[in-house]
Coordinates of C-alpha atoms in Angstrom, one line a residue:
M1 CA -101.4 -34.6 58.9
F2 CA -98.9 -34.2 56.0
D3 CA -95.3 -33.8 57.2
R4 CA -93.7 -30.9 55.3
R5 CA -90.3 -32.5 55.9
L6 CA -91.2 -35.2 53.4
F7 CA -91.6 -32.7 50.6
T8 CA -88.4 -30.9 51.7
N9 CA -86.5 -34.1 51.5
F10 CA -88.1 -35.4 48.3
D11 CA -85.4 -37.0 46.1
W12 CA -85.7 -34.8 43.0
T13 CA -82.4 -36.1 41.6
L14 CA -83.6 -39.7 41.5
L15 CA -86.9 -38.7 39.8
G16 CA -85.1 -36.4 37.4
V17 CA -82.7 -39.2 36.2
V18 CA -85.7 -41.6 35.7
L19 CA -87.7 -39.0 33.7
L20 CA -84.6 -38.2 31.6
I21 CA -84.2 -41.9 30.7
T22 CA -88.0 -42.2 29.9
A23 CA -87.7 -39.1 27.6
F24 CA -84.9 -40.8 25.6
G25 CA -87.0 -44.0 25.6
V26 CA -90.0 -42.2 24.1
I27 CA -87.9 -40.5 21.4
N28 CA -86.3 -43.8 20.6
I29 CA -89.7 -45.6 20.4
Y30 CA -90.9 -42.9 18.0
S31 CA -88.0 -43.6 15.7
A32 CA -88.2 -47.4 16.1
S33 CA -91.9 -47.6 15.3
S34 CA -91.9 -44.9 12.5
S35 CA -91.7 -47.6 9.8
Y36 CA -94.7 -49.5 11.2
R37 CA -98.0 -49.4 9.6
E38 CA -99.9 -48.7 12.8
I39 CA -103.7 -48.7 13.2
G40 CA -104.8 -46.7 16.2
T41 CA -102.7 -45.1 18.8
P42 CA -98.9 -45.0 18.0
Y43 CA -96.6 -46.9 20.3
Y44 CA -94.8 -43.7 21.5
L45 CA -98.1 -42.2 22.6
K46 CA -99.1 -45.5 24.4
Q47 CA -95.7 -45.4 26.1
L48 CA -96.4 -41.8 27.3
Y49 CA -99.8 -43.0 28.7
W50 CA -98.0 -45.8 30.6
I51 CA -95.4 -43.3 31.9
V52 CA -98.1 -41.1 33.3
A53 CA -99.9 -44.1 34.9
G54 CA -96.5 -45.3 36.3
L55 CA -95.8 -41.9 37.7
G56 CA -99.2 -41.8 39.3
L57 CA -98.4 -45.1 41.0
C58 CA -94.9 -44.0 41.8
L59 CA -96.1 -40.9 43.7
T60 CA -98.9 -42.9 45.4
V61 CA -96.3 -45.4 46.7
C62 CA -93.9 -42.8 47.9
S63 CA -96.7 -40.9 49.7
L64 CA -97.4 -43.9 52.0
D65 CA -95.1 -45.0 54.8
Y66 CA -93.0 -47.9 53.3
H67 CA -93.3 -49.7 56.6
M68 CA -96.9 -50.5 55.6
L69 CA -95.4 -52.8 52.9
E70 CA -93.9 -54.9 55.7
D71 CA -97.4 -55.7 57.0
F72 CA -98.9 -56.6 53.6
A73 CA -95.9 -58.4 52.1
Y74 CA -97.0 -62.0 52.7
W75 CA -100.6 -61.2 51.7
L76 CA -99.4 -59.7 48.4
Y77 CA -97.2 -62.7 47.9
G78 CA -100.1 -65.1 48.3
A79 CA -102.3 -63.0 46.0
V80 CA -99.7 -62.9 43.2
L81 CA -99.2 -66.7 43.6
I82 CA -102.9 -67.2 43.0
L83 CA -102.7 -65.0 39.9
L84 CA -99.8 -67.0 38.6
V85 CA -101.8 -70.2 39.0
L86 CA -104.8 -68.6 37.3
V87 CA -102.5 -67.7 34.3
L88 CA -101.7 -71.4 33.8
V89 CA -105.4 -72.3 34.1
A90 CA -107.2 -69.6 32.2
G91 CA -104.5 -67.3 30.9
K92 CA -104.2 -65.7 27.4
T93 CA -101.8 -67.4 25.0
T94 CA -99.8 -65.2 22.7
M95 CA -96.9 -66.5 20.5
G96 CA -96.9 -69.9 22.2
A97 CA -96.6 -68.5 25.8
T98 CA -99.4 -68.2 28.4
R99 CA -98.3 -65.2 30.5
W100 CA -101.3 -62.8 30.6
I101 CA -104.7 -62.5 32.2
S102 CA -107.2 -60.5 30.1
L103 CA -108.9 -57.7 32.2
G104 CA -110.9 -56.3 29.3
F105 CA -109.2 -53.0 28.5
F106 CA -105.6 -54.4 29.1
N107 CA -103.7 -57.6 29.7
M108 CA -102.0 -58.1 33.0
Q109 CA -98.8 -60.1 33.4
P110 CA -98.7 -61.3 37.0
S111 CA -95.0 -62.3 36.7
E112 CA -94.1 -58.6 36.5
P113 CA -95.5 -57.6 40.0
M114 CA -93.9 -60.7 41.4
K115 CA -90.5 -58.9 41.0
I116 CA -91.7 -56.3 43.5
V117 CA -93.5 -58.7 45.7
I118 CA -90.5 -61.0 46.1
I119 CA -88.5 -58.0 47.2
M120 CA -91.1 -57.1 49.8
T121 CA -91.4 -60.7 51.0
F122 CA -87.6 -61.2 51.4
A123 CA -87.3 -57.8 53.1
R124 CA -90.0 -58.7 55.5
F125 CA -88.5 -62.2 56.2
F126 CA -85.0 -61.0 56.8
S127 CA -85.9 -57.8 58.7
R128 CA -87.2 -60.1 61.5
Y129 CA -84.6 -62.9 61.1
P130 CA -81.3 -62.2 62.8
V131 CA -78.3 -63.3 60.8
F132 CA -74.9 -63.2 62.6
K133 CA -72.3 -65.1 60.7
G134 CA -74.1 -65.7 57.5
L135 CA -77.0 -68.0 56.5
T136 CA -76.4 -71.7 56.8
L137 CA -77.8 -74.2 54.3
K138 CA -80.6 -75.1 56.8
E139 CA -81.5 -71.4 57.2
L140 CA -81.7 -71.0 53.4
V141 CA -84.5 -73.6 53.1
R142 CA -87.4 -71.3 53.9
P143 CA -86.3 -68.3 51.7
L144 CA -85.5 -70.7 48.8
L145 CA -89.0 -72.1 49.1
L146 CA -90.4 -68.6 49.0
L147 CA -88.5 -68.1 45.8
G148 CA -88.9 -71.5 44.2
I149 CA -92.7 -71.7 44.1
P150 CA -93.2 -68.5 42.0
A151 CA -90.1 -69.2 39.9
V152 CA -91.4 -72.6 38.9
L153 CA -94.9 -71.2 38.1
I154 CA -93.3 -68.5 35.9
M155 CA -91.1 -71.1 34.1
K156 CA -94.3 -73.1 33.4
Q157 CA -95.8 -70.3 31.4
P158 CA -93.0 -70.5 29.9
D159 CA -91.2 -67.3 30.8
L160 CA -87.5 -68.1 31.4
G161 CA -86.4 -64.5 31.4
T162 CA -88.7 -63.4 34.2
A163 CA -88.0 -66.5 36.2
I164 CA -84.2 -65.8 36.0
L165 CA -84.8 -62.2 37.0
V166 CA -86.9 -63.0 40.0
S167 CA -84.2 -65.5 41.1
L168 CA -81.4 -63.0 40.5
I169 CA -83.2 -60.3 42.5
A170 CA -83.7 -62.8 45.4
G171 CA -80.2 -64.0 45.1
S172 CA -78.8 -60.5 45.3
M173 CA -80.8 -59.9 48.5
L174 CA -79.5 -63.2 50.0
L175 CA -75.9 -62.1 49.3
F176 CA -76.6 -58.7 50.9
V177 CA -77.9 -60.5 54.1
G178 CA -75.0 -62.8 54.1
V179 CA -74.5 -66.5 53.2
R180 CA -71.8 -68.8 54.6
W181 CA -69.2 -70.0 52.1
S182 CA -70.0 -73.6 53.0
A183 CA -73.6 -73.0 52.0
L184 CA -72.6 -71.3 48.8
A185 CA -70.3 -74.2 47.9
T186 CA -73.1 -76.7 48.5
I187 CA -75.5 -74.7 46.4
F188 CA -73.0 -74.5 43.5
A189 CA -72.3 -78.2 43.7
A190 CA -76.1 -78.9 43.6
A191 CA -76.5 -76.5 40.7
V192 CA -74.7 -78.7 38.2
P193 CA -77.1 -81.7 38.2
T194 CA -80.0 -79.2 38.5
V195 CA -79.0 -77.5 35.3
V196 CA -78.7 -80.9 33.6
I197 CA -82.2 -81.9 34.7
A198 CA -83.6 -78.5 33.7
W199 CA -82.0 -78.8 30.3
Q200 CA -83.5 -82.3 29.8
F201 CA -87.0 -81.8 31.2
L202 CA -87.9 -78.1 31.8
L203 CA -86.5 -76.1 29.0
H204 CA -88.5 -75.9 25.8
D205 CA -86.9 -76.4 22.4
Y206 CA -87.0 -72.7 21.5
Q207 CA -85.2 -71.9 24.7
K208 CA -82.5 -74.4 24.0
K209 CA -82.1 -72.9 20.5
R210 CA -81.6 -69.5 22.1
I211 CA -78.7 -70.8 24.1
Y212 CA -77.2 -72.6 21.1
N213 CA -77.5 -69.4 19.0
F214 CA -76.0 -67.4 21.8
L215 CA -72.9 -69.6 21.6
N216 CA -73.0 -69.6 17.8
P217 CA -75.6 -67.4 16.0
D218 CA -74.4 -68.6 12.6
L219 CA -76.0 -72.0 13.3
D220 CA -79.3 -70.6 12.1
P221 CA -78.7 -67.1 10.7
L222 CA -82.2 -66.7 9.2
G223 CA -84.0 -68.4 12.0
S224 CA -83.4 -68.5 15.7
G225 CA -80.0 -66.7 15.4
Y226 CA -81.4 -63.8 13.4
H227 CA -82.2 -61.6 16.4
I228 CA -78.6 -61.6 17.7
I229 CA -77.0 -61.1 14.3
Q230 CA -79.2 -58.2 13.3
S231 CA -78.9 -56.6 16.7
K232 CA -75.1 -56.8 16.6
I233 CA -75.1 -55.3 13.1
A234 CA -77.2 -52.4 14.3
V235 CA -75.1 -51.7 17.4
G236 CA -71.8 -52.0 15.4
S237 CA -72.9 -49.8 12.5
G238 CA -73.6 -46.9 14.9
A239 CA -69.8 -46.4 15.2
T240 CA -68.8 -43.3 17.3
F241 CA -71.5 -40.7 16.5
G242 CA -74.3 -42.8 15.0
K243 CA -76.2 -42.5 11.8
G244 CA -78.6 -39.8 13.1
F245 CA -82.1 -39.7 14.4
M246 CA -84.5 -41.9 12.3
Q247 CA -81.6 -42.7 9.9
G248 CA -80.8 -46.2 11.1
T249 CA -81.0 -48.7 8.2
Q250 CA -81.5 -51.7 10.4
S251 CA -84.6 -50.2 12.1
Q252 CA -86.1 -48.2 9.3
L253 CA -85.8 -51.0 6.8
R254 CA -87.2 -53.4 9.5
F255 CA -84.2 -55.8 9.6
L256 CA -84.2 -55.6 13.4
P257 CA -86.9 -57.6 15.1
E258 CA -88.8 -56.4 18.3
Q259 CA -87.1 -53.1 17.7
H260 CA -89.4 -51.0 20.0
T261 CA -89.4 -53.6 22.9
D262 CA -86.5 -55.9 23.7
F263 CA -84.1 -54.5 21.1
A264 CA -84.9 -50.8 21.6
F265 CA -81.3 -50.2 22.7
S266 CA -80.0 -51.6 19.4
V267 CA -82.0 -48.9 17.6
F268 CA -80.6 -46.2 19.8
A269 CA -77.0 -47.5 19.4
E270 CA -77.3 -47.4 15.6
E271 CA -78.7 -43.9 15.5
W272 CA -76.7 -42.2 18.3
G273 CA -73.5 -44.3 18.3
F274 CA -71.0 -44.9 21.0
L275 CA -71.4 -41.5 22.6
G276 CA -75.1 -41.8 22.8
C277 CA -74.8 -45.2 24.4
L278 CA -72.2 -43.9 26.8
L279 CA -74.7 -41.2 27.9
I280 CA -77.5 -43.8 28.6
L281 CA -75.0 -46.1 30.4
T282 CA -73.9 -43.2 32.6
L283 CA -77.5 -42.4 33.5
Y284 CA -78.1 -46.1 34.4
L285 CA -74.9 -46.3 36.4
F286 CA -75.9 -43.1 38.3
L287 CA -79.3 -44.7 39.0
I288 CA -77.8 -47.9 40.4
L289 CA -75.3 -46.1 42.6
W290 CA -78.0 -43.7 43.8
G291 CA -80.2 -46.7 44.8
L292 CA -77.3 -48.3 46.7
G293 CA -76.7 -45.0 48.4
I294 CA -80.3 -44.9 49.6
A295 CA -79.9 -48.4 51.0
K296 CA -76.8 -47.4 52.9
K297 CA -78.3 -44.2 54.4
C298 CA -81.5 -46.0 55.5
N299 CA -81.8 -46.3 59.3
D300 CA -83.8 -49.5 59.5
R301 CA -83.2 -53.0 58.1
F302 CA -86.5 -53.4 56.3
G303 CA -85.9 -50.2 54.3
S304 CA -82.3 -51.1 53.4
L305 CA -83.4 -54.5 52.2
L306 CA -86.2 -53.0 50.1
A307 CA -83.7 -50.5 48.5
V308 CA -81.2 -53.2 47.8
G309 CA -83.9 -55.4 46.2
V310 CA -85.3 -52.6 43.9
T311 CA -81.8 -51.6 42.9
A312 CA -81.0 -55.2 42.1
M313 CA -84.1 -55.5 40.0
L314 CA -83.1 -52.5 37.9
F315 CA -79.5 -53.6 37.7
W316 CA -80.3 -57.1 36.4
H317 CA -82.8 -55.8 33.9
I318 CA -80.2 -53.4 32.5
A319 CA -77.3 -55.9 32.5
I320 CA -79.3 -58.7 30.8
N321 CA -80.9 -56.5 28.2
M322 CA -77.7 -54.8 27.2
G323 CA -75.8 -58.0 27.3
M324 CA -78.5 -59.6 25.1
V325 CA -78.5 -56.9 22.4
I326 CA -74.7 -57.1 21.9
G327 CA -74.5 -60.9 22.0
L328 CA -73.0 -61.4 25.5
M329 CA -76.2 -63.1 26.8
P330 CA -78.9 -65.3 25.2
V331 CA -82.1 -63.7 24.0
V332 CA -84.6 -64.1 26.9
G333 CA -87.0 -61.2 26.3
V334 CA -86.0 -58.8 29.1
P335 CA -87.0 -55.2 28.5
L336 CA -84.7 -52.2 29.3
P337 CA -86.2 -50.3 32.3
F338 CA -87.9 -46.9 31.4
F339 CA -86.6 -47.3 27.8
S340 CA -88.2 -50.3 26.1
Y341 CA -91.9 -50.1 25.1
G342 CA -94.1 -52.0 27.6
G343 CA -96.9 -51.1 30.0
T344 CA -96.5 -53.7 32.7
S345 CA -92.7 -53.3 32.7
M346 CA -93.0 -49.5 33.0
V347 CA -95.5 -49.6 35.8
T348 CA -93.4 -52.2 37.7
S349 CA -90.2 -50.1 37.3
M350 CA -92.0 -46.9 38.4
V351 CA -93.4 -48.7 41.5
G352 CA -89.8 -49.7 42.3
V353 CA -88.7 -46.0 42.0
G354 CA -91.6 -45.0 44.2
I355 CA -90.3 -47.4 46.9
L356 CA -86.8 -45.8 46.6
L357 CA -88.2 -42.3 46.8
N358 CA -90.2 -43.4 49.8
I359 CA -87.2 -44.7 51.7
S360 CA -85.1 -41.7 50.7
M361 CA -87.7 -39.2 51.9
R362 CA -88.1 -40.9 55.3
R363 CA -84.5 -41.6 56.1
F364 CA -84.4 -38.8 58.7
M365 CA -87.5 -39.9 60.6
F366 CA -86.2 -43.1 62.2

């Protein structure tokens, strides 16, 4: 039977903030894509369809007891690993990267659901693993293996941005659980030769160029440094109040690349200025703090770990994308949650919100 207390305790504030951000995102995509010569459904309408689909999944997820995720976590982990292997074997290649599996009416990117699945897997693992004085290096072996296998498969696609995100999400959960200082020192010491090896043998040339151009965009202003330069021009030219809706020269004259996806916030900054950016940043800050509040109020360890993981996923997306568009981070193709155009990203973020709503609704029942 349906427990009426769930509806009474539904977190309308969280859902309202998410819908407000998506509304700004759709308006921004309308402006960003207005100069495109589109054939078929406009991008802003496609985004609305994905929002509706994401909301459907969000409400479905929050209607089920989140403890069910604990039982299926390892099964889902194995299933997504199989999909990641399938991508490398028979995936669809676009712009030099093999990241998608064609399902006929849409393309699926398995690395996106891995963000949610790694949260569930780590939450399941540590909810049944007592940690007293922090994890030792020996105790870190198993969780790092759980992280390392999908991270390597994602990097092979290649998709450095998503591999970094999955690692940051898992790392945030590890820090929440607790890691001994001696173990952290050992990891950082081992990271130096690992980075050197990765630079020599794992990173592709275009990924190295992104890092070079992050350090100095003027090395190739018309090539690999073009994205960062044009994005910084767009953000800076917005000044305090912006140029007005659909009045941004960088976007309307198509100087800004990927302006409806990875650089959607650059379009918004140019048109709405510092005050508009401050509004969006405030909404995101509220979302992150609200997610941490849900984790704190949760009465069981599995739910707290889930909430921390989802909040970390949203935080790192926001931090990396906004850092990327103003030149504080390399361009790694990370979308802004609920704001950038993208079906798989929208659905993944909405599922994460569904998990937060689920935990928030049931906090009084345990």
